[in-house]
Coordinates of C-alpha atoms (C1' of nucleotides) in Angstrom, one line a residue:
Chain N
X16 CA 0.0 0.0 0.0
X17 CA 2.8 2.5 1.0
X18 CA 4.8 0.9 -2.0
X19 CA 7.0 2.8 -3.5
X20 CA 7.2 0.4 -6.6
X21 CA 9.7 -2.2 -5.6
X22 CA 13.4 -1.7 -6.6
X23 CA 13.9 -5.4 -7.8
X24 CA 11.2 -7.4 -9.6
X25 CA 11.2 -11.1 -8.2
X26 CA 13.6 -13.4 -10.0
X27 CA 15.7 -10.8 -11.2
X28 CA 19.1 -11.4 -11.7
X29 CA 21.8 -9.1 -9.8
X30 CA 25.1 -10.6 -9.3
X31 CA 25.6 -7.6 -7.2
X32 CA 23.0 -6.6 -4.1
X33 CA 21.1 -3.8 -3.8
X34 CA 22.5 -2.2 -0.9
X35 CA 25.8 -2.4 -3.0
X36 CA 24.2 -1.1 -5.7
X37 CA 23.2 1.8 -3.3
X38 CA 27.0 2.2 -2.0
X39 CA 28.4 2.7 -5.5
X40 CA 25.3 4.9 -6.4
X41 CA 26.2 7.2 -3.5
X42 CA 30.0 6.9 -3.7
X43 CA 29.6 7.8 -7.6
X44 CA 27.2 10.8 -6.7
X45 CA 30.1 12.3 -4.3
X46 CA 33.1 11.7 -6.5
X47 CA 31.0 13.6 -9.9
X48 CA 30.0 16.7 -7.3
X49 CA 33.8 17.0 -6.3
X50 CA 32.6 18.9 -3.7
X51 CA 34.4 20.9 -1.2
X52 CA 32.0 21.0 1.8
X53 CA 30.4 17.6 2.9
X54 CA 27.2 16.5 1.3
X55 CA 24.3 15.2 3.8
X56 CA 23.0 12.4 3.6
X57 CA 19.2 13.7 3.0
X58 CA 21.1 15.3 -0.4
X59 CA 22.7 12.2 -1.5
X60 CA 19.1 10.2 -0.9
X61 CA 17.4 12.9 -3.5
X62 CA 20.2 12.6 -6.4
X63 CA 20.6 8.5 -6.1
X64 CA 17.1 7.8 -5.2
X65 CA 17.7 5.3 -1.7
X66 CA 16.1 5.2 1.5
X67 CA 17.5 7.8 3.8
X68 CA 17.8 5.8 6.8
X69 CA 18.6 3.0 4.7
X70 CA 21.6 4.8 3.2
X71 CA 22.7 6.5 6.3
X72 CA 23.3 2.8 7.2
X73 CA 25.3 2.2 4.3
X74 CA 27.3 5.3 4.5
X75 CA 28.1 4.9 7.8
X76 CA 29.5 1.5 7.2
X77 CA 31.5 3.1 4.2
X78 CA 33.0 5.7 6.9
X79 CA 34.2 2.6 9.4
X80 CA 36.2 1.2 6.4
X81 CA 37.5 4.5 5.1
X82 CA 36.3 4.8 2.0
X83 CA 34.7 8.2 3.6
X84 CA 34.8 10.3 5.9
X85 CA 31.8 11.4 8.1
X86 CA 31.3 14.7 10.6
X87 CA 28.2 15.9 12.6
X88 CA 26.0 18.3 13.0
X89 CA 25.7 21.2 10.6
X90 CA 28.3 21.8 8.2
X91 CA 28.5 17.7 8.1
X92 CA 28.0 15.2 6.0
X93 CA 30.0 12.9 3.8
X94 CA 32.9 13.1 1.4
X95 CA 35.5 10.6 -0.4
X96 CA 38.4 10.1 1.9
X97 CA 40.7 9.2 -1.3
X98 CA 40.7 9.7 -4.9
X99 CA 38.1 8.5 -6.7
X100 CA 40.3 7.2 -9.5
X101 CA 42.4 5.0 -7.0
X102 CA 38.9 3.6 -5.6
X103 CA 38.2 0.3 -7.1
X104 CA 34.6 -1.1 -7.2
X105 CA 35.2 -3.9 -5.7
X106 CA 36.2 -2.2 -2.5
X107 CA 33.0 -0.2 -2.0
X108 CA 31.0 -3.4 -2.4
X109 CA 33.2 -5.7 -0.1
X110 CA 31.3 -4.6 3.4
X111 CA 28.0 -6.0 1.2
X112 CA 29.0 -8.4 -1.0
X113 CA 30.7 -11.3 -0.8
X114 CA 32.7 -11.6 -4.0
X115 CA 35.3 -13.9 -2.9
X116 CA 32.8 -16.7 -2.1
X117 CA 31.4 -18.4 -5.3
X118 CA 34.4 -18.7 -7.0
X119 CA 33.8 -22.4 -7.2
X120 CA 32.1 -24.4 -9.4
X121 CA 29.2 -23.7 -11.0
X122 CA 27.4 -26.4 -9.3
X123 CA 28.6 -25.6 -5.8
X124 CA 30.8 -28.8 -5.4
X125 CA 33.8 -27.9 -3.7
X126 CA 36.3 -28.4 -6.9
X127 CA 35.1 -30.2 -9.8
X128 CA 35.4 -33.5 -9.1
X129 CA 39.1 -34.3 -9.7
X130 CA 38.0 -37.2 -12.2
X131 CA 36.7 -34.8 -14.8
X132 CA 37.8 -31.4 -14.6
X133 CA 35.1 -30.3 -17.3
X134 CA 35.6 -28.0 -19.3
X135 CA 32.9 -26.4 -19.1
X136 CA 33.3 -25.8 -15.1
X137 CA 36.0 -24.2 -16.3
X138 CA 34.8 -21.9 -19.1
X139 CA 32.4 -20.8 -16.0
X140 CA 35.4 -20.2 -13.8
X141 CA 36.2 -17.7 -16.7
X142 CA 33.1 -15.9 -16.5
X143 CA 32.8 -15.2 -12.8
X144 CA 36.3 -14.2 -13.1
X145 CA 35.5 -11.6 -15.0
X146 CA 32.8 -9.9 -12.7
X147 CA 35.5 -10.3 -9.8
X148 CA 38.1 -8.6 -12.8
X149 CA 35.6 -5.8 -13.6
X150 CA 35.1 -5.2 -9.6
X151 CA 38.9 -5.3 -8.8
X152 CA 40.1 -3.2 -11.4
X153 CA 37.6 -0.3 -12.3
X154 CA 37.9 2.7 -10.4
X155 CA 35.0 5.1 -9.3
X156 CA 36.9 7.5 -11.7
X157 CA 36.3 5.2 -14.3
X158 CA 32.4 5.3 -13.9
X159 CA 32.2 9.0 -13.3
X160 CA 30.8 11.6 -16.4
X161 CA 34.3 12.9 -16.6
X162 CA 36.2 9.9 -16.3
X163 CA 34.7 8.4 -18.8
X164 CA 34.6 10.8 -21.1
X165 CA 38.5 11.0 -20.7
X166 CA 38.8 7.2 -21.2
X167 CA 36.6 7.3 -24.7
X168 CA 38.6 10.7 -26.4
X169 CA 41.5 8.5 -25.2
X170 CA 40.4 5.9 -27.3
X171 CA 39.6 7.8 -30.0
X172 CA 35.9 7.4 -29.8
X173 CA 33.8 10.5 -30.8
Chain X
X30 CA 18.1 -26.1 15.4
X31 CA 16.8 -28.6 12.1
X32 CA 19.7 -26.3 10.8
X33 CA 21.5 -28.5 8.2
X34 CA 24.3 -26.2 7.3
X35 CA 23.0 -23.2 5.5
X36 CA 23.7 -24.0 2.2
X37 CA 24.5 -20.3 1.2
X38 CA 26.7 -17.9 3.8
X39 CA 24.6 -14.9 4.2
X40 CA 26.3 -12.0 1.9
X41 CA 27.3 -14.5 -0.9
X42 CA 27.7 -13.5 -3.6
X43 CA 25.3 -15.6 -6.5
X44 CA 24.9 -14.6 -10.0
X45 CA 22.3 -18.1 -10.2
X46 CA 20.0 -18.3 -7.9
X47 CA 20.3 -21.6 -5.3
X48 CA 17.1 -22.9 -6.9
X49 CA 18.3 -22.6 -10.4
X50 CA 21.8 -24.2 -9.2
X51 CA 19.2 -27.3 -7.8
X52 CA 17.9 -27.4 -11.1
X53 CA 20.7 -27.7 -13.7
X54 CA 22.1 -30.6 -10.8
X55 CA 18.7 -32.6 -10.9
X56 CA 18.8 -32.1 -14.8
X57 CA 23.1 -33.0 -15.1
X58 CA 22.1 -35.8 -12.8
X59 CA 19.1 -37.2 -15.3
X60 CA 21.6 -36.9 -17.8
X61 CA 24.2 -38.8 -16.4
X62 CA 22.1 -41.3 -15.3
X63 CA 21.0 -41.4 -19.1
X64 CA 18.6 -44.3 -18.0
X65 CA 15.9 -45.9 -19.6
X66 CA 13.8 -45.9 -16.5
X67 CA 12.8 -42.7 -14.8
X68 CA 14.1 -41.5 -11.6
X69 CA 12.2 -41.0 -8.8
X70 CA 12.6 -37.8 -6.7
X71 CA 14.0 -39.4 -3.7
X72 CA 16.6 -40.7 -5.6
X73 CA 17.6 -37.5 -7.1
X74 CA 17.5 -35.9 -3.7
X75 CA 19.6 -38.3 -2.6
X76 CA 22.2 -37.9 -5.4
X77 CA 22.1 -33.9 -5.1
X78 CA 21.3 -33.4 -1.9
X79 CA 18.4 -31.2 -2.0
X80 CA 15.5 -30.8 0.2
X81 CA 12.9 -33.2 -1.5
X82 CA 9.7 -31.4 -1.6
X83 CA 11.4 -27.9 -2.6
X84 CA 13.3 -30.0 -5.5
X85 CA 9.8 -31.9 -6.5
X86 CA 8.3 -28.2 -7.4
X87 CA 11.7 -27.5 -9.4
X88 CA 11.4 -30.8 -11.0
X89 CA 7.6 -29.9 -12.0
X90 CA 8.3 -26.7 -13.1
X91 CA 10.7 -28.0 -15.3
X92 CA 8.3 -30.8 -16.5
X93 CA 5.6 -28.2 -17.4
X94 CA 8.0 -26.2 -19.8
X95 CA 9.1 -29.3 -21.8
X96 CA 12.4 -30.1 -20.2
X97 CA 11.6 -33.1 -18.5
X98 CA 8.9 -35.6 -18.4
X99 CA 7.0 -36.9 -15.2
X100 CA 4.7 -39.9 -14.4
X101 CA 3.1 -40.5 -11.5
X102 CA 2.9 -44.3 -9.3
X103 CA 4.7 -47.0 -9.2
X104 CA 7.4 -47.2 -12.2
X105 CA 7.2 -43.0 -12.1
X106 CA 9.8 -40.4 -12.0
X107 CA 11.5 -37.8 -14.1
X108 CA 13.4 -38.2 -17.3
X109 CA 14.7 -35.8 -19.7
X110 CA 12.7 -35.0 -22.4
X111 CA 14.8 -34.1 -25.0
X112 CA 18.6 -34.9 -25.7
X113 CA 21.6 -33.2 -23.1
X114 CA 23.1 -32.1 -25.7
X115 CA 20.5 -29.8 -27.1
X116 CA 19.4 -28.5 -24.1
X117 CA 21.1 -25.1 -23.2
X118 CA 21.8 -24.3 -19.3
X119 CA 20.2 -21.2 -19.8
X120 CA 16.9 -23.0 -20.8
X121 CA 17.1 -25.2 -17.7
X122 CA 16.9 -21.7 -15.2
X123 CA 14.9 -20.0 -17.0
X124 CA 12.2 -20.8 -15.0
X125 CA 13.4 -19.5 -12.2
X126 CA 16.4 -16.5 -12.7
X127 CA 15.4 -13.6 -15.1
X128 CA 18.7 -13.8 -16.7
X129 CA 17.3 -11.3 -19.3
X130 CA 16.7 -8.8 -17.1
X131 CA 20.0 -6.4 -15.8
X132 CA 21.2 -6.4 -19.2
X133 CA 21.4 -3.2 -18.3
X134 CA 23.7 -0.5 -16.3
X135 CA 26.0 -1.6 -13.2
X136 CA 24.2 1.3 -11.4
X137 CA 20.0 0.2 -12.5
X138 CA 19.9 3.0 -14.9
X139 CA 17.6 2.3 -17.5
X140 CA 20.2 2.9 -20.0
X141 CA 23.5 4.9 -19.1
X142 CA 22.5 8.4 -19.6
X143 CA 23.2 9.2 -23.3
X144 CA 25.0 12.5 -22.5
X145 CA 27.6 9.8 -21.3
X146 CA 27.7 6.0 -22.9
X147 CA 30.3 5.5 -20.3
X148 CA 33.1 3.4 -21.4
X149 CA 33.3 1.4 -18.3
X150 CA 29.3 0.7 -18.2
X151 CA 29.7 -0.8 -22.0
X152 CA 32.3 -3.2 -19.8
X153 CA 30.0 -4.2 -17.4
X154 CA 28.0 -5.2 -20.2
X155 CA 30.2 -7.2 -21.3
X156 CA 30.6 -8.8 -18.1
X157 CA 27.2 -9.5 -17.8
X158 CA 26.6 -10.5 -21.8
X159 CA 29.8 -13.0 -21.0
X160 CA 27.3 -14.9 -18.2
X161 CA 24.5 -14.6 -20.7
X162 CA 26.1 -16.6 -23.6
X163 CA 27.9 -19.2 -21.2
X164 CA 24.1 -19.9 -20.2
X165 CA 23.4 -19.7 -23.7
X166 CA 25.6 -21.5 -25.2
X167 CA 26.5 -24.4 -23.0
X168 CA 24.2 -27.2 -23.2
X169 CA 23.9 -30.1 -20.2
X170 CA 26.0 -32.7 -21.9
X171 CA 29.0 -30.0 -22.0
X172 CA 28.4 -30.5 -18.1
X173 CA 28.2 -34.0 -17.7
X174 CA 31.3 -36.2 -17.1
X175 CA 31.2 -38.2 -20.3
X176 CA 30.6 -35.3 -22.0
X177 CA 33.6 -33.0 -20.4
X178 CA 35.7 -36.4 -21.5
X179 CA 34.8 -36.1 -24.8
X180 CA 35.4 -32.2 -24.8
X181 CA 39.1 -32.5 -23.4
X182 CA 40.0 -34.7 -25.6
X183 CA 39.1 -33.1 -28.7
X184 CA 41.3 -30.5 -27.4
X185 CA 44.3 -32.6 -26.4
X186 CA 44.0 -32.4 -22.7
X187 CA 45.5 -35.2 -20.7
Chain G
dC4 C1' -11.5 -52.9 -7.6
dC5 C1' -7.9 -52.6 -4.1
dA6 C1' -3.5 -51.4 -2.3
dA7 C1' 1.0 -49.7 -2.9
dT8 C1' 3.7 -46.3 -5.0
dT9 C1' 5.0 -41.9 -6.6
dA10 C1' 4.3 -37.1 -8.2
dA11 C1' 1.5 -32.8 -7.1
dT12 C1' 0.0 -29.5 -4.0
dC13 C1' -1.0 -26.9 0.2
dA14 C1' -0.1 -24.5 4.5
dT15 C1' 3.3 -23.1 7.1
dC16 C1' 8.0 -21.8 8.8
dT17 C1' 12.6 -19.6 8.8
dC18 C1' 15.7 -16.3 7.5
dA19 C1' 18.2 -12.5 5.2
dT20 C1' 17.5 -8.4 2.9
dC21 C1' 15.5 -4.2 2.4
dA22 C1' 13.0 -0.6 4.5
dT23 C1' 10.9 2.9 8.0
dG24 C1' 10.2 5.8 12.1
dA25 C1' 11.7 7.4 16.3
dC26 C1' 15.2 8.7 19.2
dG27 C1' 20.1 9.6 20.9
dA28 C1' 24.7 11.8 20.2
dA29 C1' 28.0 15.0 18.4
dC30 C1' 29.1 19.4 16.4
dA31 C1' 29.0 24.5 14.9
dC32 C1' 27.7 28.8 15.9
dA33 C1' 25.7 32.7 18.2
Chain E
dT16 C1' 25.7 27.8 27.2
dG17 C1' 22.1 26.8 24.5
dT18 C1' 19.9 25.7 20.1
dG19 C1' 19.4 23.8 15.8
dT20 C1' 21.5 20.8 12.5
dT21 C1' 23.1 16.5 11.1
dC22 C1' 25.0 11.9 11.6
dG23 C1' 24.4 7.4 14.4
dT24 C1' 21.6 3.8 16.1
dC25 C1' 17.7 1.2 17.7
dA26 C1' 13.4 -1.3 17.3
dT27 C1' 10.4 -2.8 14.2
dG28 C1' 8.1 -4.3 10.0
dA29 C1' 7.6 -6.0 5.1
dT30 C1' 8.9 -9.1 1.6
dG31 C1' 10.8 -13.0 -1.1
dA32 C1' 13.7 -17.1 -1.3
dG33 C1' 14.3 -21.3 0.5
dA34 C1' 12.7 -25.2 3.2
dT35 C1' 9.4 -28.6 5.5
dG36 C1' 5.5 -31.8 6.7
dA37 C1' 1.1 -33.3 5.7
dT38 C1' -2.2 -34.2 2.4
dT39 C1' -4.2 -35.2 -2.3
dA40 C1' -4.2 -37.2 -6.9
dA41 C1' -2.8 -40.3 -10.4
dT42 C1' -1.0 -44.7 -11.9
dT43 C1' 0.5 -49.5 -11.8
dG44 C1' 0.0 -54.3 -10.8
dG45 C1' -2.3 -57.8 -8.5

DNA sequence: CCAATTAATCATCTCATCATGACGAACACA
DNA sequence: TGTGTTCGTCATGATGAGATGATTAATTGG
């Protein structure tokens, strides 16, 4: 009744969580404002759209694992502790997700069973490789207006 | 208490959904069994270790799209329908994981915002296309044992 | 037709994720 | 010192996936 049309429609596929999806939301929305002064958390909830108590949550955890940096009461808010192009993915999401888990067969046996090391299994391995790639290796920077547009004169695309 | 081991750790990461993973084992297992009879549900829990009513409504669902066939009483069970190795993995969890769906941006964006395609977005996609055409283009036989034999060594692998 | 067998279904339970509202704690500034 | 601002946290609830036990329905073979 209060619905606020559900984020996630049932049986959708997401690799990554929502509440990650909500940290790099956020994380991205402070690195493109570059902002001097701290932004509070009831402005970051209007530009990414997320639950403010919700997000408050998830910033908070972001602050514990330095990733940002918090302060109270007026003039507070939050702000990038680091550079955003030496802030990998992977390390917003790691206080959500468990990447490192799964790495294992598609089937969830342990290894693949040492008498047939299936190819397959291991065409698999290759694919969730590359999610745990993409996460480990892309930088907020990278996802950011400017940063892309930086990588795609780089390559030369108009 | 009844706890018998969680089979996912909470925060793990999934890109298939547990009850898709139950259904491409029941379905690699029918293969493998490649028997004339059909197998009855006990037996498949047994041999995948899945709760057995939860796996019955898999196995059903799986019967009404075509995959499998079921018959009821004595000499009943499940049996493939069709051969392994024209049925595609992504057919088998279809049922159950919108695969199709998240196609698009990291972030839930419809599409990235066209003022800026994003360079590292179009990678994500390709993460995410890379899951997409292993499910695609992987059938069940590619997954079974005789079937990995026959794979690895076409390709010269001791 | 009866009895055993096996899938199909139903009602319910647990649990983690996501979400909300209210309250407490720190901080800036007058 | 006090007041308003803003983060921090707690208690609680909603929802969907996963799981379980009991019951119903279909089928075979005697």
């Amino acid at each position: 009744m209060t619905n606020t049309t559900s984020p996630v429609p049932p049986n959708e596929i997401l690799i990554l969580s929502q509440t990650a999806v909500y940290a790099l939301k956020a994380v991205l929305h402070l690195a493109e404002q570059a902002a001097h002064a701290p932004l509070r958390v009831d402005d970051i909830t209007k530009a990414v759209g997320v639950p403010r108590n919700y997000l408050s949550k998830v910033l908070h955890a972001l602050a514990r694992e330095g990733i940002l940096v918090s302060a109270r009461g007026p003039k507070g808010g939050f702000q990038l502790a680091g550079r955003a192009d030496e802030l990998f993915l992977g390390e917003v999401i790691a206080q959500f997700d468990d990447i490192a888990a799964g790495s294992g067969c598609l089937l969830g046996r342990e290894r693949c069973s040492d008498e047939s090391p299936c190819a397959a299994h291991q065409r698999w391995r290759d694919v969730s490789n590359a999610v745990r790639q993409f996460l480990d290796q892309t930088t907020i920077a990278d996802l950011t207006h400017s940063g892309a547009r930086l990588e795609l004169e780089h390559l030369g695309v108009d």
